[in-house]
Short mmCIF file of C-alpha atoms and ligand atoms in Angstrom, two decimals:
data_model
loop_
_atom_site.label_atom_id
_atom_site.label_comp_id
_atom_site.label_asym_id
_atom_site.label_seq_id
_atom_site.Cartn_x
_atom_site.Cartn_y
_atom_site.Cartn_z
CA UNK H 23 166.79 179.32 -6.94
CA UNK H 24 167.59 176.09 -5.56
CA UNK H 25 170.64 175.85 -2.86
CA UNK H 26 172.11 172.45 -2.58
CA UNK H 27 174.86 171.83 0.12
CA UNK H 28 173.03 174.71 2.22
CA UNK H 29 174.13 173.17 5.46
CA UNK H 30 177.63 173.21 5.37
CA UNK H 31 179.74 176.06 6.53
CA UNK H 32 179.46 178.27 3.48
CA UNK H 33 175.95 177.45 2.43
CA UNK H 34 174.85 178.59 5.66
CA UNK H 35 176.37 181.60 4.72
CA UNK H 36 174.96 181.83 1.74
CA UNK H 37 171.57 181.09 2.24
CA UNK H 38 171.75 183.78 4.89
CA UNK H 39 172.77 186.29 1.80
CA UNK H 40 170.30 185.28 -0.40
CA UNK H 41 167.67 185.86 2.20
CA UNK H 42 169.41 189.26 2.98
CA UNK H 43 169.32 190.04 -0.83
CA UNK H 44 165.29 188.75 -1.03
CA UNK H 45 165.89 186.26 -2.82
CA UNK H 46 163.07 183.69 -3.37
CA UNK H 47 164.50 180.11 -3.27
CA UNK H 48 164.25 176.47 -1.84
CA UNK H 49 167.36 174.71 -0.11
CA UNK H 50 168.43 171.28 -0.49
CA UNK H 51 171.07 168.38 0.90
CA UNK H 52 171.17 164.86 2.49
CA UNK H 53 170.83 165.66 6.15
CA UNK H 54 167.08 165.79 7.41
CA UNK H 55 167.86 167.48 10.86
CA UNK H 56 169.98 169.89 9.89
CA UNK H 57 168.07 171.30 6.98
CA UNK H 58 164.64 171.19 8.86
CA UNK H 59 166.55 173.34 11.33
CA UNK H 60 168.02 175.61 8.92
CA UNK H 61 164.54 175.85 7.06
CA UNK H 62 162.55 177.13 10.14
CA UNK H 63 164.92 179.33 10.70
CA UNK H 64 164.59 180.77 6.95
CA UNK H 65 161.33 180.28 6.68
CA UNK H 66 161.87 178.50 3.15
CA UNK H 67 160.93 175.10 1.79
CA UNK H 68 163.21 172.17 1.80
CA UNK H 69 164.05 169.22 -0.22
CA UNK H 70 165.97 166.06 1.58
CA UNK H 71 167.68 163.68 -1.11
CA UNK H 72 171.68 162.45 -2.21
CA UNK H 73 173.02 163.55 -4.99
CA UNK H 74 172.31 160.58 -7.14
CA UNK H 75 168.59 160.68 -6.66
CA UNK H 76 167.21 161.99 -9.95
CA UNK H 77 163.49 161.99 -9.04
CA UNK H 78 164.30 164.20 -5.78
CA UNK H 79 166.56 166.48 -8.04
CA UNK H 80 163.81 166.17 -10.67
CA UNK H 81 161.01 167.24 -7.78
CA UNK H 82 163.42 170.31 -6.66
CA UNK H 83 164.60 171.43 -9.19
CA UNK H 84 160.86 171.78 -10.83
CA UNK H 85 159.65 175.31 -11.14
CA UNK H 86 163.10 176.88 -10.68
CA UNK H 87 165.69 179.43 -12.36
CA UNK H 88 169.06 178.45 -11.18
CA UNK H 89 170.82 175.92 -9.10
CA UNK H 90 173.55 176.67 -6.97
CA UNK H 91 175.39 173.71 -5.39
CA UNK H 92 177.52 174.28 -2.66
CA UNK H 93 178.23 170.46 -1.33
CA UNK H 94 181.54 170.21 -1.71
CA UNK H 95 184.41 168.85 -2.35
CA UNK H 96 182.45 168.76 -6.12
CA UNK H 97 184.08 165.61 -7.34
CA UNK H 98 181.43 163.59 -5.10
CA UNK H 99 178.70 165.74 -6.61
CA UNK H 100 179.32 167.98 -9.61
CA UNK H 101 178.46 165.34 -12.00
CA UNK H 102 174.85 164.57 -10.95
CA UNK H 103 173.75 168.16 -10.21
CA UNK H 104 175.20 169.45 -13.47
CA UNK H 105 173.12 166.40 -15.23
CA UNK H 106 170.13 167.13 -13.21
CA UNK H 107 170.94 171.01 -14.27
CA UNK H 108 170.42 170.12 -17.91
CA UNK H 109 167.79 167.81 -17.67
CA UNK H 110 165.38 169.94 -15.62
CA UNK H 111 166.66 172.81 -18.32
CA UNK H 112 167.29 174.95 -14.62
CA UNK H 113 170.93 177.00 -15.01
CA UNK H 114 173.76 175.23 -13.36
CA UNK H 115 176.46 177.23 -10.88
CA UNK H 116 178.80 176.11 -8.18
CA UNK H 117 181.69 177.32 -6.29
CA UNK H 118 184.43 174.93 -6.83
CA UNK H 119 188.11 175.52 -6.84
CA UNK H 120 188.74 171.95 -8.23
CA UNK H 121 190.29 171.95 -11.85
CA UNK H 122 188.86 168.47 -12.66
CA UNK H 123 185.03 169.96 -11.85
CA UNK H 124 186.03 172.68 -14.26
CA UNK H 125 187.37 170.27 -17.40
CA UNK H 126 183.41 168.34 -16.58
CA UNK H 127 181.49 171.42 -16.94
CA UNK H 128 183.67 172.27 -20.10
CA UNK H 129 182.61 169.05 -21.47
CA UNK H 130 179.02 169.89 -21.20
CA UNK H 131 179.02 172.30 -23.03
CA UNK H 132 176.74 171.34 -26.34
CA UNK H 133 174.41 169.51 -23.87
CA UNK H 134 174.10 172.57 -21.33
CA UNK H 135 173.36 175.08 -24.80
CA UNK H 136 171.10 172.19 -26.53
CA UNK H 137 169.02 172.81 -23.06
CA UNK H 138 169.35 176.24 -23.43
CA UNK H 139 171.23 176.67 -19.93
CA UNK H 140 174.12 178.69 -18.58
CA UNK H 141 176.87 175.85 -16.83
CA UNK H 142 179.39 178.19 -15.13
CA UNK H 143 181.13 176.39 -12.87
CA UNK H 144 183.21 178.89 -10.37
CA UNK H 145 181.29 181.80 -9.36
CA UNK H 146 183.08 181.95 -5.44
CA UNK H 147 186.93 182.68 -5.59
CA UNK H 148 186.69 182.97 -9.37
CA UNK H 149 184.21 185.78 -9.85
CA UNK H 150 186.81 187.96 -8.64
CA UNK H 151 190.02 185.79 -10.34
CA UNK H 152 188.55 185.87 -13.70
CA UNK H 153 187.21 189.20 -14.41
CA UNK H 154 190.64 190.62 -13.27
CA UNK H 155 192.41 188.35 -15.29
CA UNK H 156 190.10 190.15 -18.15
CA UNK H 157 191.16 193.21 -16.80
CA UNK H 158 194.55 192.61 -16.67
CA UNK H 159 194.73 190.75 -20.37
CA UNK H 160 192.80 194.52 -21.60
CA UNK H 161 195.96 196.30 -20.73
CA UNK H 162 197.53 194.57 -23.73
CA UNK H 163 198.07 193.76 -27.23
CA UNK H 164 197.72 190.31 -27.82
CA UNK H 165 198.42 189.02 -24.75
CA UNK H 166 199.91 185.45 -24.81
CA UNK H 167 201.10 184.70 -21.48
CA UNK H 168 199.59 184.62 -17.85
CA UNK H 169 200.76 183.73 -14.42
CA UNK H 170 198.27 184.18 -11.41
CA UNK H 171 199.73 183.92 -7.71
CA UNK H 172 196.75 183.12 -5.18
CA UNK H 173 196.88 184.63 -1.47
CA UNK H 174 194.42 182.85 1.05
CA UNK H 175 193.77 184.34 4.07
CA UNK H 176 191.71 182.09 6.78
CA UNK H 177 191.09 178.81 7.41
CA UNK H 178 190.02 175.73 5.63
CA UNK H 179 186.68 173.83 6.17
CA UNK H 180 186.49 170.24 6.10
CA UNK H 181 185.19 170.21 2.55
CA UNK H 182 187.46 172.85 1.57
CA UNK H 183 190.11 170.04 3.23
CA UNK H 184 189.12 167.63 1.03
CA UNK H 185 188.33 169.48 -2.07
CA UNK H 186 192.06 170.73 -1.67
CA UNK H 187 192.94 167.14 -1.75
CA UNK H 188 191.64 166.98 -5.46
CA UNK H 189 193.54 169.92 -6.94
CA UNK H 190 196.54 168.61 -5.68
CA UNK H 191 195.95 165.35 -6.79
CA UNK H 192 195.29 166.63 -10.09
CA UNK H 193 199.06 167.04 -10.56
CA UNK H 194 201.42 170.11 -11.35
CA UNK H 195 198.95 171.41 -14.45
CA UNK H 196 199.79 174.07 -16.71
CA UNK H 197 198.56 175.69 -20.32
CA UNK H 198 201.15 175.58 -22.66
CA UNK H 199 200.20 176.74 -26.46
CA UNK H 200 196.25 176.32 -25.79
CA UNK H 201 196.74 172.64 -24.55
CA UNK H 202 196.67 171.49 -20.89
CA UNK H 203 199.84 169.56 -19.60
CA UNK H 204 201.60 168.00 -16.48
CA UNK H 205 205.03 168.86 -15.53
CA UNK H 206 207.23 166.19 -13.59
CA UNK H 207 208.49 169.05 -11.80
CA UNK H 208 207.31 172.42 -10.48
CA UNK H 209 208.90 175.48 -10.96
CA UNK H 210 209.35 177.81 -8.15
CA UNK H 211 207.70 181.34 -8.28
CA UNK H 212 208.07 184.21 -6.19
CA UNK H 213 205.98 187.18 -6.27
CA UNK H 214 205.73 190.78 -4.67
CA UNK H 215 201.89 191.11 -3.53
CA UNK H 216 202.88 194.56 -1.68
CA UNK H 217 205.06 192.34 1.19
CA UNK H 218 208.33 191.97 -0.58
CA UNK H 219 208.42 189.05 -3.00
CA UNK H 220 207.11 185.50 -1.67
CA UNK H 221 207.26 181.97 -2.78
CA UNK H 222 204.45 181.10 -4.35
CA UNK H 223 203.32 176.74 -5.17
CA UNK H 224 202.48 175.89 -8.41
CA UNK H 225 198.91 174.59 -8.60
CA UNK H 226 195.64 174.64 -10.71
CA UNK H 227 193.31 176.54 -9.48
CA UNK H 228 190.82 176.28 -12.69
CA UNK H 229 192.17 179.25 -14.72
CA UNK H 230 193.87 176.69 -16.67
CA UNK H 231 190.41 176.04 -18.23
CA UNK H 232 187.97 179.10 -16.98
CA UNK H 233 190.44 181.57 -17.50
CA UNK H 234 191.35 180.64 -21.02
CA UNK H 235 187.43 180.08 -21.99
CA UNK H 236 187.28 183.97 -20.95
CA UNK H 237 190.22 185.18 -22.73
CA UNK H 238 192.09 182.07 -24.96
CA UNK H 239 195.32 182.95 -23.29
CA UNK H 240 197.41 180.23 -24.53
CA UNK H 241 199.85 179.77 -21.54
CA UNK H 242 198.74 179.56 -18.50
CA UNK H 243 200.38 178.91 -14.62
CA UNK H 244 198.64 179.21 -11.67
CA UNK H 245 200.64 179.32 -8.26
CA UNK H 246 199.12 179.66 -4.31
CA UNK H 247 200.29 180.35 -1.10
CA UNK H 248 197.90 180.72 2.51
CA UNK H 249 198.89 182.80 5.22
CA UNK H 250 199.51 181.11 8.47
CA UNK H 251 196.44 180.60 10.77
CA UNK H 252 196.93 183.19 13.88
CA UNK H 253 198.57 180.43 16.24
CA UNK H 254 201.24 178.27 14.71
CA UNK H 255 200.41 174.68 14.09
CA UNK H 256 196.83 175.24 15.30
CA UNK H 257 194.28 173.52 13.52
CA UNK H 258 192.42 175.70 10.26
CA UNK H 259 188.93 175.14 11.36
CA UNK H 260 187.99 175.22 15.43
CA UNK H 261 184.84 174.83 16.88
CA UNK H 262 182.49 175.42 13.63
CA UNK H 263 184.61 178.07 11.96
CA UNK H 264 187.80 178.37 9.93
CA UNK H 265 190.32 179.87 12.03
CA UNK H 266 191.29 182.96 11.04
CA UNK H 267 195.14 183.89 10.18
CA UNK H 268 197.27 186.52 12.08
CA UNK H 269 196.38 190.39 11.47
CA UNK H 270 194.36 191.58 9.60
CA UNK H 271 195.28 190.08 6.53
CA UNK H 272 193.21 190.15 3.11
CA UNK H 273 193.57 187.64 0.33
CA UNK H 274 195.02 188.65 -2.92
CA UNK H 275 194.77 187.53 -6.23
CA UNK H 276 197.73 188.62 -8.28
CA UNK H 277 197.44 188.38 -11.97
CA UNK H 278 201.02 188.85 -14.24
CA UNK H 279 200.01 189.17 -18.42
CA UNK H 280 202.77 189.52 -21.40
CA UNK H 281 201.32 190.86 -24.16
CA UNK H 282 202.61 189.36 -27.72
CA UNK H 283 205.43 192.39 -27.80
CA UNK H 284 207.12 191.56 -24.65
CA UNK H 285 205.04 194.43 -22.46
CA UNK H 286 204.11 193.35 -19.26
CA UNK H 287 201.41 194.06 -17.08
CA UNK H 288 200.20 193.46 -13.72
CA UNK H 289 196.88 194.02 -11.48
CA UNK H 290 196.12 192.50 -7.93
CA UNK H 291 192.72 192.02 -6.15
CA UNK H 292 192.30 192.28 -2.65
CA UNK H 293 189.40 191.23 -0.93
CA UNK H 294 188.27 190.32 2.82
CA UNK H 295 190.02 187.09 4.19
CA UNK H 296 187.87 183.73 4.84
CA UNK H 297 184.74 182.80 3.06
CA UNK H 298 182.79 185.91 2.93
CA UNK H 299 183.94 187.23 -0.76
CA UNK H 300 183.02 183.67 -2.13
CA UNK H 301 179.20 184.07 -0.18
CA UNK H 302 178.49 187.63 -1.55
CA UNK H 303 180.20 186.83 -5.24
CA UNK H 304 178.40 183.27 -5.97
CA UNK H 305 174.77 185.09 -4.32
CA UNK H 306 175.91 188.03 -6.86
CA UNK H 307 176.37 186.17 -9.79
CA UNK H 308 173.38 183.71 -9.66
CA UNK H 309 171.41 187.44 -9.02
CA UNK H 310 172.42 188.01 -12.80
CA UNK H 311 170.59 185.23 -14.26
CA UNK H 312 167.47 185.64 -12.21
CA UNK H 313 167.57 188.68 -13.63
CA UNK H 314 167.11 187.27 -17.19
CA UNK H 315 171.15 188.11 -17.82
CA UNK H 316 172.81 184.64 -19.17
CA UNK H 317 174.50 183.06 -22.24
CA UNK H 318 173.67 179.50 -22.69
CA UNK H 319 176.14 177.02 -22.37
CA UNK H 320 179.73 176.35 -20.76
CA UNK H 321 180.74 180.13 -19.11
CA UNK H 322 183.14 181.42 -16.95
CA UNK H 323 182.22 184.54 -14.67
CA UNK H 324 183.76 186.59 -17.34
CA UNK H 325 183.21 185.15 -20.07
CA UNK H 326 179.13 185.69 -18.89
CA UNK H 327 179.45 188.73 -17.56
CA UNK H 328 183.19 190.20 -18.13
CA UNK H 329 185.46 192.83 -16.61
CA UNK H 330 182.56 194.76 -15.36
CA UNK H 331 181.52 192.18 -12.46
CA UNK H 332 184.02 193.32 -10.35
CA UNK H 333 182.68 196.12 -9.65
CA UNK H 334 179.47 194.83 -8.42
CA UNK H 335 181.13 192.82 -5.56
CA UNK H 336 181.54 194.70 -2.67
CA UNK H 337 184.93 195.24 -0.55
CA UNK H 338 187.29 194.20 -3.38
CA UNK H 339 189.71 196.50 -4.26
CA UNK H 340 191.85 196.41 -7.73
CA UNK H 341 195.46 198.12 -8.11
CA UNK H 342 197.14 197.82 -11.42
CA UNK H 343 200.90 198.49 -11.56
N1 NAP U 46 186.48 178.40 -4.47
C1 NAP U 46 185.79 179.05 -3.57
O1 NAP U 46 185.58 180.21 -3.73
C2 NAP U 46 185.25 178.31 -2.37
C3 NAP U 46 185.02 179.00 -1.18
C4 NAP U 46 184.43 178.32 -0.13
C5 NAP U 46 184.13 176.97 -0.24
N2 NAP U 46 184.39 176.33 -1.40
C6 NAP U 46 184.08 174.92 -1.57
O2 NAP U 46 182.71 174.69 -1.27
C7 NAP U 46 182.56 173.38 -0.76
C8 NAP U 46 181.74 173.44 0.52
O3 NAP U 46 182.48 174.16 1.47
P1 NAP U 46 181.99 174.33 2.97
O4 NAP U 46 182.83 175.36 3.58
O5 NAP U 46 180.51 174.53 3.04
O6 NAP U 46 182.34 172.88 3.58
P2 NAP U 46 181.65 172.13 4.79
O7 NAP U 46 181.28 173.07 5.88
O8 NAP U 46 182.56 171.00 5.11
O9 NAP U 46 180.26 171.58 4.17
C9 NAP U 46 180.21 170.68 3.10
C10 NAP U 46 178.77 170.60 2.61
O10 NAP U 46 178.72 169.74 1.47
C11 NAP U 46 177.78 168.68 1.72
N3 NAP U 46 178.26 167.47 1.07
C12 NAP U 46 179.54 167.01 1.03
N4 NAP U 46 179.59 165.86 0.33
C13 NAP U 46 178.32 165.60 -0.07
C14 NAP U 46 177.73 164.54 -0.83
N5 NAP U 46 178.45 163.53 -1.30
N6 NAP U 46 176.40 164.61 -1.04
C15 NAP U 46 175.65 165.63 -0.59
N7 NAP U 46 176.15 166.65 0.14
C16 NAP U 46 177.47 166.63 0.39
C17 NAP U 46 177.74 168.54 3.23
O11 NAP U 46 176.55 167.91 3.61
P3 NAP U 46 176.31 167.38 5.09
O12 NAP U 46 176.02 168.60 5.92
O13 NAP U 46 175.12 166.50 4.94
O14 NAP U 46 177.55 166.65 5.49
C18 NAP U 46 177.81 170.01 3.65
O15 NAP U 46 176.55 170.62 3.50
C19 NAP U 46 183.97 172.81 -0.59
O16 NAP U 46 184.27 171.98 -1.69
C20 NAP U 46 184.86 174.03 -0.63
O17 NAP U 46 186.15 173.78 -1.11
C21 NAP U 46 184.95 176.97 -2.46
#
């Protein structure tokens, strides 16, 4: 495997899995001193180049399995290590939460299967979201309808800053009979994750497009809400770290389905707050296709590798009600 982005706050902490796990794999980025540092530490090889140099992505990536890109926000690199993905014929992941990265991988689709690669574009946040969005959509006939509500717990890191940036910019996006549209206005949401009900901001998170590749849901709405960091008004990310929020509060993915008949259904994930489930879940998945398991072309964690993932990621527990 190749690691791209391993400097930043979460590829540190994924490299640091990988190695835990035994993986065998390379990292990557544009900053010299930091990755030399990072390298002795691991022990592993590195590769210094920017995104949009295709011989050092070519030179990487040669040899390889998978590449997992963690530079974020993904709009400023998505594109190029998706290309290089397909051209090197190496299997493409990332850990974005940014819709637009989503709709780009989707459009690669015949070009990631003509190279006979796997292009699944979500495997932190979403390798828990979509699989339980499978497991909620099972507990129906026909289902036709979804609504997810998002619960962060923790901080933000300066490229989760700016990759937040891009989702909102993306505008108030919903699903609405298969297609994807923008509404002038939001509608509010409130939900009861186990605290009494909540309101809840609509926003894509990328089940718009991942969510409906795994299950063809036709509607679609996404909504998210973070729980305040500890000290009110403090900053979300203090010396190195995101700060965490007050208690010990878990993030929870809520997931709402109506089936064609009117039944409704609903399950909710909870996992550890911060950036840990997205570390173990994206070293997890990529584990799968080193280990020969893949389809070829655009996937979704579930649609790869369905329901059934969530119960190889540890520390996440489901209640359906
Ligand atoms: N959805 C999820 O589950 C989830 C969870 C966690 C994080 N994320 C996303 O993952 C991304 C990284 O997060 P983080 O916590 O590691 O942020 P971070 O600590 O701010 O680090 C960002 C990393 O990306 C690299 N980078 C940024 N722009 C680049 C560019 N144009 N070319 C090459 N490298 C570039 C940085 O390289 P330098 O060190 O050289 O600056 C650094 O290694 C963010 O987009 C974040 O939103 C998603």
């Amino acid at each position: 495997m190749l690691i791209y982005g391993a400097t930043g706050y979460t590829g540190t902490l994924i490299v640091h899995e990988a190695s835990r796990r035994g993986i065998d794999f390379e990292i990557a980025g544009r900053s010299e001193d930091r990755l030399s540092a990072l390298a002795a530490e691991l022990n592993v090889p590195y590769h210094v180049f920017p995104v949009a140099d295709r011989e050092g992505w070519k030179s990487a990536l040669k040899g390889k399995t998978a590449l997992l890109n963690i530079a974020g926000p993904f709009s400023e690199t998505a594109e190029q290590a998706m290309e290089a993905a397909i051209k090197s014929q190496v299997h493409y992941f990332d850990i974005t939460a940014e819709v637009d990265i989503y709709r780009l991988a989707e459009s690669k689709d015949v070009a990631a299967e003509a190279a006979g690669i796997m292009l699944l574009s979500g495997a932190g946040l979403f390798a828990t979201y979509d699989p339980l969005v499978v497991h909620t959509a099972k507990r129906v006939e026909n289902p036709v309808a979804m609504r997810a509500a998002f619960k962060y717990s923790g901080g933000f890191t300066p490229g989760s800053v700016a990759s937040s940036g891009n989702i909102i910019n993306a505008g108030l996006l919903v699903r609405k009979n298969g297609e994807i549209k923008k509404l002038t206005e939001a509608p509010s949401a409130s939900f009861d994750l186990g605290d009494g009900p909540e309101d809840f901001s609509l926003m894509p998170l990328g089940g718009l497009v991942i969510s409906y590749k795994s299950t063809g849901i036709p509607d679609i709405e996404e909504y998210f809400a973070m729980a305040v960091p500890a000290e009110e008004g403090s900053d979300t990310f203090k010396e190195g770290h995101p700060v965490a929020a007050s208690g010990a509060e878990r993030s929870k993915i809520f997931i709402e389905v109506t089936g064609e008949d009117g039944t409704v259904v609903r399950s909710m994930a909870d996992t550890q707050d911060g950036y840990m489930p997205t570390v173990t879940s994206a070293v997890e998945v990529v584990m799968h296709a080193l280990n020969g398991s893949f389809k070829i072309g655009f996937q979704s964690p579930a649609s790869a590798y369905g329901a059934e993932l969530l119960t190889s990621l540890p520390d996440v527990n489901i209640t359906d009600f």
